[in-house]
Short mmCIF file of C-alpha atoms in Angstrom, two decimals:
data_model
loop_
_atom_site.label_atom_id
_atom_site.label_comp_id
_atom_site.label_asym_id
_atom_site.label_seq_id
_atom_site.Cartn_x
_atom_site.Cartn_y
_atom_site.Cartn_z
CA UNK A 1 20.94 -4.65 -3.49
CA UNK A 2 23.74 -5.72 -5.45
CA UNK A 3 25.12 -3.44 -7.70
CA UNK A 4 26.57 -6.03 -10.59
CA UNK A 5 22.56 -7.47 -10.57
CA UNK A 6 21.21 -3.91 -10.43
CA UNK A 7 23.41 -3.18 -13.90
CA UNK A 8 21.73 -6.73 -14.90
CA UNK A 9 18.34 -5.50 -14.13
CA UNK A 10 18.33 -1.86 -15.55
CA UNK A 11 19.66 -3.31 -18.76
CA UNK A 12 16.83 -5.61 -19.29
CA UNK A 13 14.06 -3.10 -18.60
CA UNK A 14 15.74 -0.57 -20.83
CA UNK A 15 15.90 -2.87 -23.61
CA UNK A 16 12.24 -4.27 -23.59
CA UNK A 17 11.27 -0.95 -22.76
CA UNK A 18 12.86 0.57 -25.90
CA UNK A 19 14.80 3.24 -24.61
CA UNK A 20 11.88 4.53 -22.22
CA UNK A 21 13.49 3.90 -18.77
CA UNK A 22 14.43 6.64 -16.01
CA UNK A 23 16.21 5.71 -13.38
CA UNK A 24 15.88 6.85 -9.66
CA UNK A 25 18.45 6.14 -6.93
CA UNK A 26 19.07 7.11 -3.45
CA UNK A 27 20.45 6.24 -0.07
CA UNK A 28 18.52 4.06 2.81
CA UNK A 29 16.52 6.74 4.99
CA UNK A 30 14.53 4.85 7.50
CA UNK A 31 17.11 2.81 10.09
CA UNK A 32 14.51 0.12 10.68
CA UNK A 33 14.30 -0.52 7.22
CA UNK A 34 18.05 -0.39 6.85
CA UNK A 35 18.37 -2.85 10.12
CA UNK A 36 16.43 -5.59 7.80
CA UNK A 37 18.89 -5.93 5.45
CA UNK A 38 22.26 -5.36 8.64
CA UNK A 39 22.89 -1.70 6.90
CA UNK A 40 24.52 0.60 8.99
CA UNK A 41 23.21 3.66 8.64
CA UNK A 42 26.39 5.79 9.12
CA UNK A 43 27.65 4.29 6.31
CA UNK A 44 24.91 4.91 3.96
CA UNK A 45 25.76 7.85 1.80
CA UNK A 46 29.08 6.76 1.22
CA UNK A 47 27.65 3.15 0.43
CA UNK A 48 25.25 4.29 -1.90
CA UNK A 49 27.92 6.77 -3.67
CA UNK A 50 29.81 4.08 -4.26
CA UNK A 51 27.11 1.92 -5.55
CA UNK A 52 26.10 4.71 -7.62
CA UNK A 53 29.79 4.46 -9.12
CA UNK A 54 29.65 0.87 -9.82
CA UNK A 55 26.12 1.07 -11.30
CA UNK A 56 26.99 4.11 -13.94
CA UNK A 57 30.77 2.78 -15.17
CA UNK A 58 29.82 -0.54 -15.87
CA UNK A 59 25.97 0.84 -17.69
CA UNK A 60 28.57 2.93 -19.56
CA UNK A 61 31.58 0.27 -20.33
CA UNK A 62 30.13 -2.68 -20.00
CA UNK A 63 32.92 -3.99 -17.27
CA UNK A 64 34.03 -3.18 -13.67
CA UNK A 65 36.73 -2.12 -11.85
CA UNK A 66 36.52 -0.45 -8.91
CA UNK A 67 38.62 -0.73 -5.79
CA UNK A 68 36.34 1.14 -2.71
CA UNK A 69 35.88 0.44 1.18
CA UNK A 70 32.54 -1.24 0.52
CA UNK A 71 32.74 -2.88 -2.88
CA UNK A 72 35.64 -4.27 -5.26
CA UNK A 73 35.47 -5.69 -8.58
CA UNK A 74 38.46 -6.39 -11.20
CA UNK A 75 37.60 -7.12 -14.85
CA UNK A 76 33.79 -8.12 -14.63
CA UNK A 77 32.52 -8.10 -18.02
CA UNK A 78 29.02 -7.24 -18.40
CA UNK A 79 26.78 -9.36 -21.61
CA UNK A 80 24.05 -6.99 -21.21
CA UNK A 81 23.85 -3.64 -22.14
CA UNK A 82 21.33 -0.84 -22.28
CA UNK A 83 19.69 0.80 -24.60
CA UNK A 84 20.23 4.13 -24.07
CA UNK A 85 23.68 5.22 -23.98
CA UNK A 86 25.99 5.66 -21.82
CA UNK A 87 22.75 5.07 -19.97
CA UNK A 88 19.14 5.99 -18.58
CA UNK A 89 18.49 9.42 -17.29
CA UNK A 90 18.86 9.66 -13.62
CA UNK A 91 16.76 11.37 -10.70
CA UNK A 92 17.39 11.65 -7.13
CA UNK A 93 14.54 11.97 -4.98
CA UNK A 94 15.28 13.09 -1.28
CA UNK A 95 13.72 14.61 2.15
CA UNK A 96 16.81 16.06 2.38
CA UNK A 97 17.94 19.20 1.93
CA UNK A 98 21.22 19.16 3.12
CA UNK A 99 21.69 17.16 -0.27
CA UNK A 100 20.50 19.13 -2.48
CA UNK A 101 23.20 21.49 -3.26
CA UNK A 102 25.51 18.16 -4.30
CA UNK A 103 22.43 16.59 -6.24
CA UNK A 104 22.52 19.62 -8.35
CA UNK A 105 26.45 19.59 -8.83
CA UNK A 106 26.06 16.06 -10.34
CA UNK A 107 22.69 16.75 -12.97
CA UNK A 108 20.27 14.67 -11.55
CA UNK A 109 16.88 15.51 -12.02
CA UNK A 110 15.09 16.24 -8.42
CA UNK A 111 11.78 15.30 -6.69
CA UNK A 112 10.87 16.71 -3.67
CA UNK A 113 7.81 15.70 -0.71
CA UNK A 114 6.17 18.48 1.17
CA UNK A 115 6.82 15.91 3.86
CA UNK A 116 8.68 18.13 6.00
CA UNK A 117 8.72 22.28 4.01
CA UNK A 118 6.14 23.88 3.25
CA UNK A 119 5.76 24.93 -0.47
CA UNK A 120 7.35 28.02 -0.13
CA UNK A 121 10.70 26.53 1.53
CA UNK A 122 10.90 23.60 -1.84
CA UNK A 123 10.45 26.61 -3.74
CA UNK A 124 13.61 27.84 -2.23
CA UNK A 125 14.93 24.49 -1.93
CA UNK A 126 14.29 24.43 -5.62
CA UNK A 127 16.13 27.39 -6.51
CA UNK A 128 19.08 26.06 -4.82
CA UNK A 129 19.16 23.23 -6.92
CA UNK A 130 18.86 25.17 -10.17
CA UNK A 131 21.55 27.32 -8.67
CA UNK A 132 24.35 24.34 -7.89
CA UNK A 133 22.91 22.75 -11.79
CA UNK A 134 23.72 26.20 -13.58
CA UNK A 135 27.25 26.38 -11.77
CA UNK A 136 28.64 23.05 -12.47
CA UNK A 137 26.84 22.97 -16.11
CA UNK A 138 29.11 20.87 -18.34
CA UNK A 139 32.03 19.82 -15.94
CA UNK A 140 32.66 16.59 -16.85
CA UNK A 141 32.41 13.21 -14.51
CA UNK A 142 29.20 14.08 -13.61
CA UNK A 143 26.70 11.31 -12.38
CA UNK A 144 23.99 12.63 -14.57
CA UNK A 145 25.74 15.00 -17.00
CA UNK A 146 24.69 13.05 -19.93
CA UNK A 147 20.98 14.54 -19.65
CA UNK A 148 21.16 18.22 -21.63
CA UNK A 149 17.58 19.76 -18.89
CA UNK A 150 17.08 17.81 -15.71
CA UNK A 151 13.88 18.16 -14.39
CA UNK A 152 13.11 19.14 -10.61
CA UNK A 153 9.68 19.35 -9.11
CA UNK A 154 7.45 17.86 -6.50
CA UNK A 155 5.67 14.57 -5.42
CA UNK A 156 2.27 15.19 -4.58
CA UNK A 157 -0.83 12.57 -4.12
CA UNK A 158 -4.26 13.45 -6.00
CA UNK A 159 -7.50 12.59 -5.35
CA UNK A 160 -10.08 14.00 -7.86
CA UNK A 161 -13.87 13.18 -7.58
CA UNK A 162 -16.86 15.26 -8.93
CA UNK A 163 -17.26 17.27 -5.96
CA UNK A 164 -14.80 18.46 -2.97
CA UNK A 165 -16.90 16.57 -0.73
CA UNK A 166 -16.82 13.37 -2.35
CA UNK A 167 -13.38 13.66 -2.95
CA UNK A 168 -12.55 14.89 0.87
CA UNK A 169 -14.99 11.80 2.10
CA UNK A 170 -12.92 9.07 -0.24
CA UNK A 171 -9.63 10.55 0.41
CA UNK A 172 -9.69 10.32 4.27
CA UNK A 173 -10.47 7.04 3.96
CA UNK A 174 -7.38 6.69 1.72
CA UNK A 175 -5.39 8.38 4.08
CA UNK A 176 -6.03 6.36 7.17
CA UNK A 177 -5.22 3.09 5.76
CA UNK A 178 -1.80 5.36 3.94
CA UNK A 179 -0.92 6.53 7.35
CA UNK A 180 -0.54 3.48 9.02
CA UNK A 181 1.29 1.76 6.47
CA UNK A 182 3.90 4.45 6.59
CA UNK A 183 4.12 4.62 10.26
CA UNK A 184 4.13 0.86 10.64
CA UNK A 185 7.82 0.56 11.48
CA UNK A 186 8.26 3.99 13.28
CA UNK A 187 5.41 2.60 14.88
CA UNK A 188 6.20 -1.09 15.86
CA UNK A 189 9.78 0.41 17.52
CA UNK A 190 7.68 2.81 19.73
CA UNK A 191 8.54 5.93 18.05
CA UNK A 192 5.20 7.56 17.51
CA UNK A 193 5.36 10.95 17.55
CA UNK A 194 7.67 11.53 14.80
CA UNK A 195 4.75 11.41 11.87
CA UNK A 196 2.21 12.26 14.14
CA UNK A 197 0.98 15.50 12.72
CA UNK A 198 0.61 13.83 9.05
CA UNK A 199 -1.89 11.20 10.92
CA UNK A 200 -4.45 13.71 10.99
CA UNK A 201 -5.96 14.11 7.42
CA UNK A 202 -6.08 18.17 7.91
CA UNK A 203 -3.16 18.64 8.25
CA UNK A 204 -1.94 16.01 5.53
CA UNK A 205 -3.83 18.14 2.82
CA UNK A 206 -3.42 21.43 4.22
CA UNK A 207 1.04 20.58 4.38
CA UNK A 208 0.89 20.19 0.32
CA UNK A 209 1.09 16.21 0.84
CA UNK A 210 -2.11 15.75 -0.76
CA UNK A 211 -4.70 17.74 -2.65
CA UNK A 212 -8.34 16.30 -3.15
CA UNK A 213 -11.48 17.75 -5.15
CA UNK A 214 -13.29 18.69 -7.75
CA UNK A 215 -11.15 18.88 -11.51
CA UNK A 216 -11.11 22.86 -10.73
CA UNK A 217 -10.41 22.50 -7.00
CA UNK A 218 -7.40 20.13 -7.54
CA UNK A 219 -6.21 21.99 -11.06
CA UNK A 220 -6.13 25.09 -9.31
CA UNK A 221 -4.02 23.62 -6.19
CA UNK A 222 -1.63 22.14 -8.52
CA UNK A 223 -1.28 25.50 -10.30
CA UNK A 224 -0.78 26.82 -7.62
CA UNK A 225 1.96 25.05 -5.93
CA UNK A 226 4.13 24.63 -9.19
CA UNK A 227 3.76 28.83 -9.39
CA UNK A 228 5.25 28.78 -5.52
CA UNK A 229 8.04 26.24 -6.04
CA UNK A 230 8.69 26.83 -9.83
CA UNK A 231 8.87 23.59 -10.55
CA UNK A 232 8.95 21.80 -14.14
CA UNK A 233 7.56 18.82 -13.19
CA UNK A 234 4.58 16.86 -11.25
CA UNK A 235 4.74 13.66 -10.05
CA UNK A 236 1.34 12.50 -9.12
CA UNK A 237 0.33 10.07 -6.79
CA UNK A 238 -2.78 8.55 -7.69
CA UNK A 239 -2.90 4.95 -6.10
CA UNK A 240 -2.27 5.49 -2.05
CA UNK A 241 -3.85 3.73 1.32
CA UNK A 242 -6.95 1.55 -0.12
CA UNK A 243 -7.20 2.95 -3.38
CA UNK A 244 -6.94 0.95 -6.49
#
């Protein structure tokens, strides 16, 4: 995606959304999806750090210049602007936790998948994060230093029904028409056993990927996983597979 559009873009849904927007960025993560659009996956973190750099000076100075191996721009002056200033909060999201300690370094805010830890290891994942945040607190040139308390937590999807066994019985549903959506492309280039495990709707809920139930079922889940992980915040996941 091009960066100088992706300035464009943010701008405008900053400014009609009066200040409201948050940002989240990242690298590519599946190589079939990155073949669609020729991206070499080698060359995706420093890509996307680069973008990244593009994106923030010219949100902040409305202009570019930047000389880098995979994008270079002299004097392009930017009409739009965004509302907040220098500009929207930013989170990283990532499987990845050899990333974490330099997501922390640079203030972004953090959200996290039980897709391959357990609670107890994004717990500790977690506290790395706050560790690398507290250490590098206020050094300037930071991506995200502009934010005063990031917040780091978890990505979880919720399915709440009267009863456990209503919700169980509509969430597996859910799940089978989620799970093949996600494998699709892992699927079409013959790689099947890498999601395998998450296929089966067991051991989708029982990994943290998904809690289902009654209001005091799924409350006390949720409770119980932020008290693990120590998390400040919960990003729910309400509309997955079939569901509207």
């Amino acid at each position: 995606y091009h960066p100088i559009r992706l300035i464009e873009e943010i701008c405008i849904l900053d400014q009609i959304s009066g200040g409201r927007l948050e940002l989240g960025v990242g690298r590519a993560a599946s190589p079939y999806e990155a073949a669609l659009y020729g991206a070499d996956m080698t060359e995706a973190r420093a890509s996307a750090h680069e973008a990244l750099a593009v994106v923030t000076s010219g949100l902040a100075n409305g202009e570019v210049n930047f000389e880098g191996k995979h994008y270079r721009f002299k004097d392009v002056k930017l009409l739009l602007r965004p509302a907040q200033r220098p500009y929207p909060p930013l989170w990283y999201p990532t499987a990845n936790i050899g990333s974490i300690p330099w997501i922390g370094e640079q203030g972004f805010s953090l959200l996290l998948l039980f897709l391959w830890s357990s609670p107890a290891q994004i717990g500790e994942q977690l506290t790395a994060y706050r560790q690398a945040l507290a250490e590098h607190a206020g050094r300037p040139g930071r991506f995200n230093g502009h934010v005063a308390e990031p917040h780091h937590g978890f990505g979880i999807q919720i399915y709440v029904a009267e009863t456990d066994e209503e919700a169980r019985r509509a969430a597996r549903e859910a799940h089978a028409v989620f799970f093949e959506n996600f494998n699709y492309l892992w699927a079409q280039h013959g790689d099947h056993a890498r999601h395998a495990a998450r296929a089966d709707f067991e051991t989708f809920v029982g990994q943290g990927l998904m809690t289902c139930g009654s209001p005091e079922t799924v409350r006390a889940r949720l409770q119980e996983y932020l008290d693990v992980t120590g998390a400040n915040y919960l990003a729910g996941v309400f509309a997955f597979g079939g569901l509207t």
